Short mmCIF file of C-alpha atoms and ligand atoms in Angstrom, two decimals:
data_model
loop_
_atom_site.label_atom_id
_atom_site.label_comp_id
_atom_site.label_asym_id
_atom_site.label_seq_id
_atom_site.Cartn_x
_atom_site.Cartn_y
_atom_site.Cartn_z
CA MET A 1 0.00 0.00 0.00
CA SER A 2 1.50 3.37 -1.01
CA PRO A 3 1.87 6.02 1.73
CA LYS A 4 -1.16 8.29 2.10
CA HIS A 5 -1.16 12.06 1.80
CA LEU A 6 -3.12 14.04 4.41
CA LEU A 7 -4.02 17.72 4.22
CA LEU A 8 -4.37 19.23 7.71
CA LEU A 9 -6.65 22.27 7.53
CA GLY A 10 -5.45 24.37 10.51
CA GLY A 11 -2.28 22.25 10.50
CA TYR A 12 -0.08 24.90 12.14
CA GLY A 13 -2.55 25.56 15.01
CA ASN A 14 -2.47 24.29 18.61
CA THR A 15 -4.14 20.97 17.71
CA GLY A 16 -2.78 20.67 14.16
CA LEU A 17 0.93 20.78 14.93
CA PRO A 18 1.07 18.04 17.59
CA LEU A 19 -1.24 15.91 15.40
CA ALA A 20 1.11 16.33 12.42
CA ARG A 21 4.07 15.35 14.62
CA LEU A 22 2.32 12.20 15.89
CA LEU A 23 1.23 11.12 12.40
CA LEU A 24 4.74 11.59 11.01
CA ALA A 25 6.25 9.67 13.92
CA HIS A 26 3.80 6.75 13.87
CA SER A 27 3.04 6.30 10.13
CA ASP A 28 4.69 6.74 6.73
CA CYS A 29 2.13 9.34 5.57
CA SER A 30 3.06 12.70 4.07
CA ILE A 31 1.30 15.90 5.14
CA THR A 32 0.31 19.33 3.85
CA LEU A 33 -0.14 21.96 6.58
CA ALA A 34 -2.75 24.48 5.42
CA GLY A 35 -4.38 27.64 6.69
CA ARG A 36 -4.88 31.22 5.61
CA SER A 37 -1.22 32.14 6.18
CA LEU A 38 1.22 30.54 3.74
CA GLU A 39 4.07 32.02 5.77
CA LYS A 40 3.00 30.31 9.01
CA ALA A 41 2.37 27.04 7.16
CA ARG A 42 5.84 27.20 5.52
CA GLN A 43 7.63 27.94 8.77
CA ALA A 44 5.86 25.08 10.56
CA ALA A 45 6.53 22.68 7.65
CA GLU A 46 10.24 23.63 7.66
CA ARG A 47 10.48 23.00 11.40
CA LEU A 48 8.83 19.57 11.09
CA ASN A 49 11.02 18.59 8.11
CA ALA A 50 14.11 19.59 10.12
CA GLN A 51 12.97 17.49 13.12
CA ILE A 52 11.58 14.38 11.38
CA PRO A 53 13.46 12.66 8.55
CA GLY A 54 11.94 12.11 5.09
CA ASN A 55 11.01 15.65 3.99
CA ARG A 56 7.33 14.61 4.17
CA VAL A 57 5.72 17.98 5.00
CA ARG A 58 4.52 20.68 2.59
CA ALA A 59 2.67 23.98 3.08
CA ALA A 60 -0.41 25.42 1.40
CA CYS A 61 -2.58 28.50 1.69
CA THR A 62 -6.36 28.10 1.72
CA ASP A 63 -9.38 29.76 3.28
CA ALA A 64 -12.35 27.64 4.38
CA ALA A 65 -14.63 30.54 3.44
CA ASP A 66 -13.55 30.17 -0.21
CA VAL A 67 -14.63 26.89 -1.87
CA SER A 68 -12.40 27.27 -4.93
CA SER A 69 -9.29 27.74 -2.76
CA LEU A 70 -10.27 24.60 -0.82
CA ARG A 71 -10.72 22.59 -4.05
CA GLN A 72 -7.27 23.65 -5.18
CA ALA A 73 -5.63 22.85 -1.84
CA PHE A 74 -7.33 19.43 -1.52
CA GLN A 75 -6.04 18.17 -4.91
CA GLY A 76 -3.98 15.00 -4.42
CA ALA A 77 -4.97 14.57 -0.75
CA ASP A 78 -6.20 11.10 0.28
CA MET A 79 -7.75 12.63 3.37
CA VAL A 80 -8.65 16.10 4.64
CA VAL A 81 -8.12 16.45 8.40
CA VAL A 82 -10.00 19.43 9.83
CA VAL A 83 -8.20 20.83 12.88
CA SER A 84 -9.24 24.43 12.20
CA SER A 85 -11.83 26.61 13.90
CA THR A 86 -13.95 26.59 10.74
CA ALA A 87 -17.16 24.83 11.84
CA GLU A 88 -19.19 27.65 10.24
CA TYR A 89 -17.74 26.59 6.86
CA ALA A 90 -18.40 22.87 7.40
CA GLU A 91 -20.39 22.57 4.19
CA ASN A 92 -17.64 24.20 2.09
CA VAL A 93 -15.02 21.87 3.52
CA ALA A 94 -17.12 18.69 3.27
CA ARG A 95 -18.24 19.42 -0.31
CA ALA A 96 -14.71 20.30 -1.45
CA ALA A 97 -13.44 17.03 0.11
CA LEU A 98 -16.17 15.05 -1.70
CA GLU A 99 -15.40 16.76 -5.02
CA SER A 100 -11.69 16.06 -4.54
CA ARG A 101 -12.46 12.36 -3.80
CA ALA A 102 -10.77 12.70 -0.40
CA ASP A 103 -11.76 11.09 2.91
CA TYR A 104 -12.51 13.45 5.82
CA PHE A 105 -11.85 13.70 9.56
CA ASP A 106 -12.63 16.55 11.97
CA VAL A 107 -12.16 17.40 15.67
CA GLN A 108 -14.88 20.04 15.81
CA TYR A 109 -17.85 20.17 18.17
CA GLY A 110 -21.09 21.74 17.04
CA LYS A 111 -24.66 20.96 16.11
CA ALA A 112 -24.66 22.90 12.82
CA LYS A 113 -21.59 20.98 11.61
CA MET A 114 -23.18 17.67 12.61
CA ASP A 115 -26.47 18.57 10.87
CA CYS A 116 -24.56 19.54 7.72
CA LEU A 117 -22.58 16.27 7.60
CA GLN A 118 -25.68 14.19 8.35
CA SER A 119 -27.47 15.87 5.44
CA LEU A 120 -24.57 14.73 3.19
CA ALA A 121 -24.40 11.18 4.62
CA GLU A 122 -26.01 9.43 1.63
CA GLU A 123 -23.82 11.34 -0.83
CA ILE A 124 -20.72 10.45 1.19
CA GLU A 125 -21.59 6.74 1.20
CA ALA A 126 -22.54 6.70 -2.51
CA ALA A 127 -19.18 8.34 -3.34
CA GLY A 128 -17.40 5.58 -1.39
CA ARG A 129 -15.74 8.12 0.91
CA CYS A 130 -15.09 7.64 4.63
CA PHE A 131 -16.00 10.72 6.69
CA ILE A 132 -15.24 10.66 10.42
CA THR A 133 -16.56 13.47 12.61
CA ASP A 134 -16.35 14.41 16.31
CA GLY A 135 -12.71 13.36 16.66
CA GLY A 136 -10.40 14.39 19.50
CA PHE A 137 -11.07 13.88 23.23
CA HIS A 138 -14.45 15.47 23.77
CA PRO A 139 -16.12 14.82 21.53
CA GLY A 140 -14.22 11.69 20.60
CA LEU A 141 -13.41 9.60 23.69
CA PRO A 142 -16.40 9.23 26.08
CA ALA A 143 -18.43 6.70 24.04
CA ALA A 144 -15.24 4.85 23.03
CA MET A 145 -14.46 4.45 26.76
CA VAL A 146 -17.95 2.97 27.33
CA ARG A 147 -17.43 0.59 24.37
CA PHE A 148 -14.07 -0.48 25.84
CA VAL A 149 -15.48 -1.19 29.30
CA ALA A 150 -18.86 -2.73 28.33
CA PRO A 151 -17.54 -6.26 27.48
CA HIS A 152 -16.29 -6.53 31.06
CA PHE A 153 -19.88 -6.63 32.32
CA GLU A 154 -22.68 -9.15 31.79
CA ARG A 155 -25.10 -6.27 32.39
CA LEU A 156 -23.85 -2.69 32.07
CA GLU A 157 -26.32 -0.54 34.02
CA SER A 158 -24.63 2.84 34.41
CA ALA A 159 -21.75 4.47 32.50
CA ASN A 160 -21.04 8.16 33.12
CA VAL A 161 -18.00 10.03 31.85
CA GLY A 162 -16.79 13.25 33.48
CA SER A 163 -14.07 15.65 32.37
CA VAL A 164 -11.65 18.13 33.90
CA ILE A 165 -10.08 20.73 31.61
CA GLN A 166 -7.77 22.89 33.66
CA ILE A 167 -5.64 24.89 31.25
CA ASP A 168 -3.11 27.68 31.75
CA TRP A 169 -5.01 29.86 29.28
CA GLY A 170 -2.48 32.70 29.57
CA ARG A 171 0.13 30.59 27.74
CA LEU A 172 -2.12 29.89 24.74
CA ASP A 173 -2.09 31.72 21.44
CA LEU A 174 -5.63 31.26 20.11
CA SER A 175 -6.88 32.80 16.88
CA PRO A 176 -9.92 35.14 17.17
CA ALA A 177 -11.93 32.60 15.09
CA THR A 178 -11.12 29.84 17.61
CA LEU A 179 -12.17 32.05 20.54
CA ARG A 180 -15.50 32.96 18.89
CA GLU A 181 -16.16 29.30 18.03
CA PHE A 182 -15.26 28.18 21.55
CA VAL A 183 -17.68 30.61 23.20
CA ALA A 184 -20.49 29.89 20.74
CA GLU A 185 -20.13 26.12 21.25
CA PHE A 186 -19.80 26.36 25.00
CA MET A 187 -22.91 28.51 25.29
CA SER A 188 -25.06 26.39 22.98
CA PHE A 189 -24.48 23.02 24.59
CA GLN A 190 -27.46 20.83 25.45
CA THR A 191 -27.73 19.20 28.89
CA LEU A 192 -29.29 15.98 27.54
CA HIS A 193 -28.28 12.89 29.50
CA PHE A 194 -29.78 9.42 29.89
CA LYS A 195 -31.22 8.80 33.36
CA ASP A 196 -33.79 6.30 34.70
CA GLY A 197 -33.94 4.78 31.20
CA ARG A 198 -34.80 7.99 29.30
CA TRP A 199 -33.08 11.03 27.80
CA GLN A 200 -33.70 14.18 29.83
CA GLU A 201 -32.53 17.81 29.96
CA MET A 202 -31.33 19.41 33.19
CA SER A 203 -33.59 22.20 34.38
CA ALA A 204 -32.16 25.67 35.14
CA LEU A 205 -32.99 25.08 38.82
CA ALA A 206 -31.22 21.71 38.86
CA MET A 207 -28.10 23.45 37.45
CA MET A 208 -27.81 25.32 40.75
CA PHE A 209 -27.20 21.91 42.36
CA PRO A 210 -24.77 20.19 39.97
CA ARG A 211 -23.60 16.62 40.47
CA PHE A 212 -20.14 16.00 41.92
CA MET A 213 -17.58 13.56 40.58
CA ASP A 214 -14.41 12.48 42.34
CA PHE A 215 -11.54 12.71 39.83
CA GLY A 216 -8.95 11.61 42.42
CA GLY A 217 -5.37 12.84 42.70
CA GLU A 218 -4.86 16.59 42.53
CA PHE A 219 -8.20 17.28 40.84
CA ARG A 220 -10.30 15.68 43.62
CA ARG A 221 -14.10 16.26 43.84
CA ARG A 222 -15.59 18.71 41.31
CA TYR A 223 -19.01 19.80 40.19
CA CYS A 224 -20.05 18.81 36.67
CA LEU A 225 -22.88 19.60 34.28
CA PRO A 226 -24.24 17.24 31.61
CA MET A 227 -23.17 18.11 28.06
CA PHE A 228 -24.75 16.13 25.26
CA LEU A 229 -22.38 14.52 22.79
CA GLU A 230 -23.79 12.87 19.67
CA GLU A 231 -21.62 9.80 20.32
CA MET A 232 -23.57 9.04 23.53
CA ARG A 233 -26.94 8.83 21.73
CA ALA A 234 -26.56 5.26 20.45
CA LEU A 235 -25.25 3.78 23.71
CA PRO A 236 -28.64 2.80 25.26
CA GLU A 237 -29.48 0.93 22.01
CA MET A 238 -26.06 -0.73 21.91
CA TYR A 239 -26.31 -1.78 25.59
CA PRO A 240 -30.06 -2.19 26.36
CA SER A 241 -29.35 -2.87 30.07
CA LEU A 242 -28.08 0.73 30.46
CA ARG A 243 -30.30 2.86 32.72
CA GLU A 244 -27.93 5.79 32.98
CA THR A 245 -25.27 7.31 30.74
CA GLY A 246 -23.98 10.75 29.88
CA PHE A 247 -21.03 13.03 29.51
CA PHE A 248 -20.42 15.58 32.28
CA VAL A 249 -18.15 18.56 31.95
CA GLY A 250 -16.39 20.12 34.96
CA GLY A 251 -16.24 23.88 35.43
CA PHE A 252 -13.38 26.20 34.35
CA ASN A 253 -13.01 28.41 37.42
CA TRP A 254 -15.41 29.93 39.98
CA PHE A 255 -15.55 33.35 38.28
CA VAL A 256 -16.23 32.06 34.74
CA ASP A 257 -18.67 29.36 35.91
CA TRP A 258 -20.85 31.42 38.25
CA PHE A 259 -20.53 35.02 36.99
CA LEU A 260 -19.24 35.30 33.43
CA SER A 261 -21.06 32.34 31.86
CA PRO A 262 -24.60 33.55 32.74
CA LEU A 263 -23.64 37.08 31.65
CA ILE A 264 -22.21 35.90 28.32
CA LEU A 265 -25.21 33.64 27.74
CA VAL A 266 -27.59 36.61 28.06
CA GLY A 267 -25.26 38.81 25.97
CA LEU A 268 -25.14 36.27 23.14
CA LYS A 269 -28.94 35.89 23.18
CA LEU A 270 -29.38 39.67 22.89
CA PHE A 271 -26.51 40.37 20.44
CA PRO A 272 -25.66 37.09 18.67
CA GLN A 273 -23.66 38.78 15.88
CA LYS A 274 -22.21 42.00 17.30
CA GLY A 275 -21.64 40.48 20.74
CA ALA A 276 -19.66 37.43 19.59
CA THR A 277 -16.16 38.94 19.48
CA PRO A 278 -16.28 41.15 22.63
CA LEU A 279 -17.96 38.37 24.63
CA ALA A 280 -15.38 35.83 23.42
CA ASN A 281 -12.62 38.25 24.55
CA LEU A 282 -14.37 38.68 27.92
CA MET A 283 -14.55 34.90 28.36
CA PHE A 284 -10.86 34.51 27.49
CA TRP A 285 -9.95 37.25 29.99
CA GLY A 286 -11.92 35.39 32.71
CA LEU A 287 -10.21 32.11 31.80
CA LYS A 288 -6.73 33.68 31.81
CA THR A 289 -7.22 35.70 34.99
CA PHE A 290 -8.95 33.22 37.29
CA SER A 291 -7.68 29.75 36.25
CA ARG A 292 -5.19 28.30 38.74
CA PRO A 293 -2.99 25.18 38.87
CA PRO A 294 -3.05 22.18 38.98
CA TYR A 295 -3.23 22.18 35.18
CA GLY A 296 -4.14 19.11 33.15
CA THR A 297 -6.90 17.36 31.25
CA LEU A 298 -8.62 14.23 32.46
CA LEU A 299 -11.59 12.05 31.55
CA LYS A 300 -13.05 9.55 33.98
CA LEU A 301 -15.58 6.81 33.28
CA GLU A 302 -17.53 5.37 36.21
CA ALA A 303 -19.33 2.16 35.23
CA ARG A 304 -21.65 -0.03 37.29
CA GLY A 305 -23.41 -3.29 36.51
CA ILE A 306 -23.31 -7.04 36.97
CA LYS A 307 -20.29 -9.28 36.45
CA HIS A 308 -20.16 -13.02 37.25
CA GLY A 309 -23.66 -12.62 38.70
CA ALA A 310 -22.62 -10.01 41.29
CA PRO A 311 -22.64 -6.18 41.40
CA HIS A 312 -19.45 -4.79 39.88
CA ILE A 313 -17.84 -1.36 39.54
CA ALA A 314 -15.21 -0.37 36.99
CA GLU A 315 -13.36 2.88 36.28
CA MET A 316 -11.22 4.19 33.48
CA THR A 317 -9.28 7.46 33.52
CA ILE A 318 -7.37 9.05 30.65
CA ALA A 319 -5.14 12.02 31.38
CA HIS A 320 -2.48 14.25 29.89
CA PRO A 321 -0.93 17.45 31.31
CA ASP A 322 -1.48 19.16 27.92
CA GLY A 323 -5.08 19.40 26.67
CA TYR A 324 -3.95 19.85 23.06
CA MET A 325 -1.92 16.64 23.21
CA LEU A 326 -5.01 14.91 24.58
CA THR A 327 -6.88 16.15 21.50
CA ALA A 328 -4.15 15.18 19.04
CA ILE A 329 -3.41 11.73 20.51
CA PRO A 330 -6.89 10.17 20.01
CA ALA A 331 -7.15 11.83 16.59
CA ALA A 332 -3.82 10.27 15.58
CA ALA A 333 -4.80 6.87 17.06
CA CYS A 334 -8.04 6.89 15.06
CA LEU A 335 -6.29 8.02 11.86
CA LEU A 336 -3.72 5.21 12.20
CA GLN A 337 -6.55 2.66 12.11
CA VAL A 338 -8.06 4.36 9.07
CA LEU A 339 -4.76 4.79 7.19
CA GLU A 340 -3.99 1.10 7.66
CA GLY A 341 -7.42 0.34 6.21
CA GLY A 342 -8.66 -1.86 9.07
CA VAL A 343 -11.67 0.23 10.05
CA ARG A 344 -12.14 2.35 6.92
CA GLN A 345 -15.68 2.05 5.51
CA PRO A 346 -17.69 4.31 3.20
CA GLY A 347 -20.16 6.52 5.07
CA LEU A 348 -20.35 9.04 7.91
CA TRP A 349 -18.97 7.83 11.25
CA LEU A 350 -18.14 9.17 14.69
CA GLN A 351 -14.58 8.64 15.94
CA ALA A 352 -15.87 7.07 19.18
CA HIS A 353 -17.84 4.46 17.19
CA ILE A 354 -15.55 3.60 14.26
CA VAL A 355 -12.39 2.80 16.24
CA GLU A 356 -11.54 -0.68 17.49
CA PRO A 357 -11.29 0.23 21.20
CA ARG A 358 -8.52 -2.11 22.42
CA ARG A 359 -6.00 -1.05 19.80
CA PHE A 360 -7.20 2.57 20.00
CA PHE A 361 -6.47 2.93 23.72
CA GLY A 362 -3.25 0.89 23.37
CA ASP A 363 -2.02 3.32 20.70
CA MET A 364 -3.07 6.30 22.82
CA GLN A 365 -1.00 4.97 25.71
CA ARG A 366 1.99 4.45 23.38
CA MET A 367 1.64 8.08 22.27
CA GLY A 368 1.80 9.41 25.84
CA ALA A 369 -1.74 9.41 27.32
CA ALA A 370 -1.87 8.12 30.90
CA ILE A 371 -4.61 5.47 31.03
CA ARG A 372 -5.62 3.79 34.27
CA THR A 373 -8.33 1.19 34.76
CA VAL A 374 -9.90 -0.38 37.84
CA GLY A 375 -12.07 -3.53 37.77
CA LEU A 376 -11.29 -4.52 34.16
CA ASP A 377 -9.11 -7.57 34.76
CA GLU A 378 -10.86 -9.87 32.28
CA PRO A 379 -13.87 -9.53 29.93
CA ALA A 380 -17.10 -11.02 31.36
CA LYS A 381 -17.89 -13.06 28.22
N1 NAP B 401 -12.58 17.45 20.02
C1 NAP B 401 -11.75 17.96 20.90
O1 NAP B 401 -11.43 17.33 21.87
C2 NAP B 401 -11.15 19.36 20.68
C3 NAP B 401 -10.24 19.89 21.61
C4 NAP B 401 -9.64 21.13 21.33
C5 NAP B 401 -9.98 21.84 20.18
N2 NAP B 401 -10.91 21.29 19.34
C6 NAP B 401 -11.30 22.02 18.11
O2 NAP B 401 -10.18 22.09 17.24
C7 NAP B 401 -10.31 23.23 16.39
C8 NAP B 401 -8.97 23.99 16.40
O3 NAP B 401 -8.71 24.48 17.69
P1 NAP B 401 -7.26 25.04 18.09
O4 NAP B 401 -7.36 25.43 19.51
O5 NAP B 401 -6.20 24.10 17.64
O6 NAP B 401 -7.22 26.38 17.21
P2 NAP B 401 -5.98 27.35 16.86
O7 NAP B 401 -4.74 26.97 17.58
O8 NAP B 401 -6.47 28.75 16.96
O9 NAP B 401 -5.76 27.00 15.30
C9 NAP B 401 -6.77 27.18 14.37
C10 NAP B 401 -6.19 26.88 13.02
O10 NAP B 401 -7.25 27.01 12.05
C11 NAP B 401 -6.81 27.91 11.02
N3 NAP B 401 -7.97 28.61 10.48
C12 NAP B 401 -8.81 29.45 11.14
N4 NAP B 401 -9.74 29.94 10.28
C13 NAP B 401 -9.46 29.40 9.06
C14 NAP B 401 -10.05 29.53 7.76
N5 NAP B 401 -11.11 30.32 7.55
N6 NAP B 401 -9.53 28.81 6.75
C15 NAP B 401 -8.45 28.01 6.93
N7 NAP B 401 -7.84 27.87 8.14
C16 NAP B 401 -8.33 28.56 9.18
C17 NAP B 401 -5.83 28.85 11.73
O11 NAP B 401 -4.94 29.46 10.84
P3 NAP B 401 -5.23 30.95 10.24
O12 NAP B 401 -6.00 31.72 11.26
O13 NAP B 401 -3.86 31.49 9.97
O14 NAP B 401 -6.00 30.71 8.98
C18 NAP B 401 -5.08 27.84 12.63
O15 NAP B 401 -4.10 27.16 11.90
C19 NAP B 401 -11.48 24.05 16.94
O16 NAP B 401 -12.61 23.80 16.15
C20 NAP B 401 -11.69 23.46 18.34
O17 NAP B 401 -13.04 23.54 18.76
C21 NAP B 401 -11.48 20.08 19.55
#
């Protein structure tokens, strides 16, 4: 099989660069780093070529807002990997990938992007292309963790995944587009979670009394709110014994959680267009000013059910000190499975559902994620 060529849209960004490094280190693929600045793409490509043998990295200039520039950039790519804050241009990117006969992978979160890709699902399958969406760590990991743990139970009854994202925001260089996208996504999340055998939203009153999860170690007990991820939707059908499942996101810091978030929510409702940039800047200021160590990113699955006829509890935690590495590592682990052809199938898939979980988490560990399990000594059946 000849080496594949991947175009990373946003390839010189915070997620794109570590992903490019991992793909070059763990596969024989070649890569084009692309974004709106040819200069930044060139400099990043030169650095990677100097660090990793084989001269496998090129640079390109393209703007997701401009379909013809995308078509030109995507020529010759076997796969387009979207690590850019361009969810608003999802249709441009997906259509240009289809027209260029390229496969597709993204790490974006957002309902509009998901709706757009779902509306293209038949076209994607008919064209024989493999499109994978919701890559990264969240979305991307929670349902894969449940799939990994489920075979260790005869009856899986409860599987909740919580997250801590404690970042030193002051050290990050985020583009204005990324900030706007981040705030818009954060403010539009749904609180759907599966409880007592049915999907339910959390009421505004219930949000005043969030659930607590114990993340152990330096992160300890934290309050969390449910955040619906598309990958969780199919779990009750896949495991009919499930009575409870959901993804729960921990807060950022006291000031952003209790003061800024409600303010920004109201601001965005009143001024969705004009308010986006100043409110995104306000959010970033709150994140930079009030976030404190310990820094790190962690996901924890708490699972309950029946094993060998008796009640059983299992846990799985995945952590990395750098949140961007924890985004790039699962993306790279998924792409390795696709590049080798093992899981590649025509159609629209979610990362958490298309990966083979054992190899996926094994590769993630090899790439530097700290994975710890409790109560998973041997599969139940
Ligand atoms: N699933 C997960 O776990 C997860 C975790 C973290 C981040 N993410 C997502 O990953 C994406 C990237 O985040 P990041 O923090 O890595 O962002 P970032 O560091 O700001 O990088 C964004 C990249 O996108 C490029 N870009 C922005 N607008 C573009 C356009 N119109 N056309 C072409 N390229 C464009 C930027 O380059 P130019 O501005 O020079 O064009 C830059 O290279 C976001 O959508 C974010 O939500 C997902």
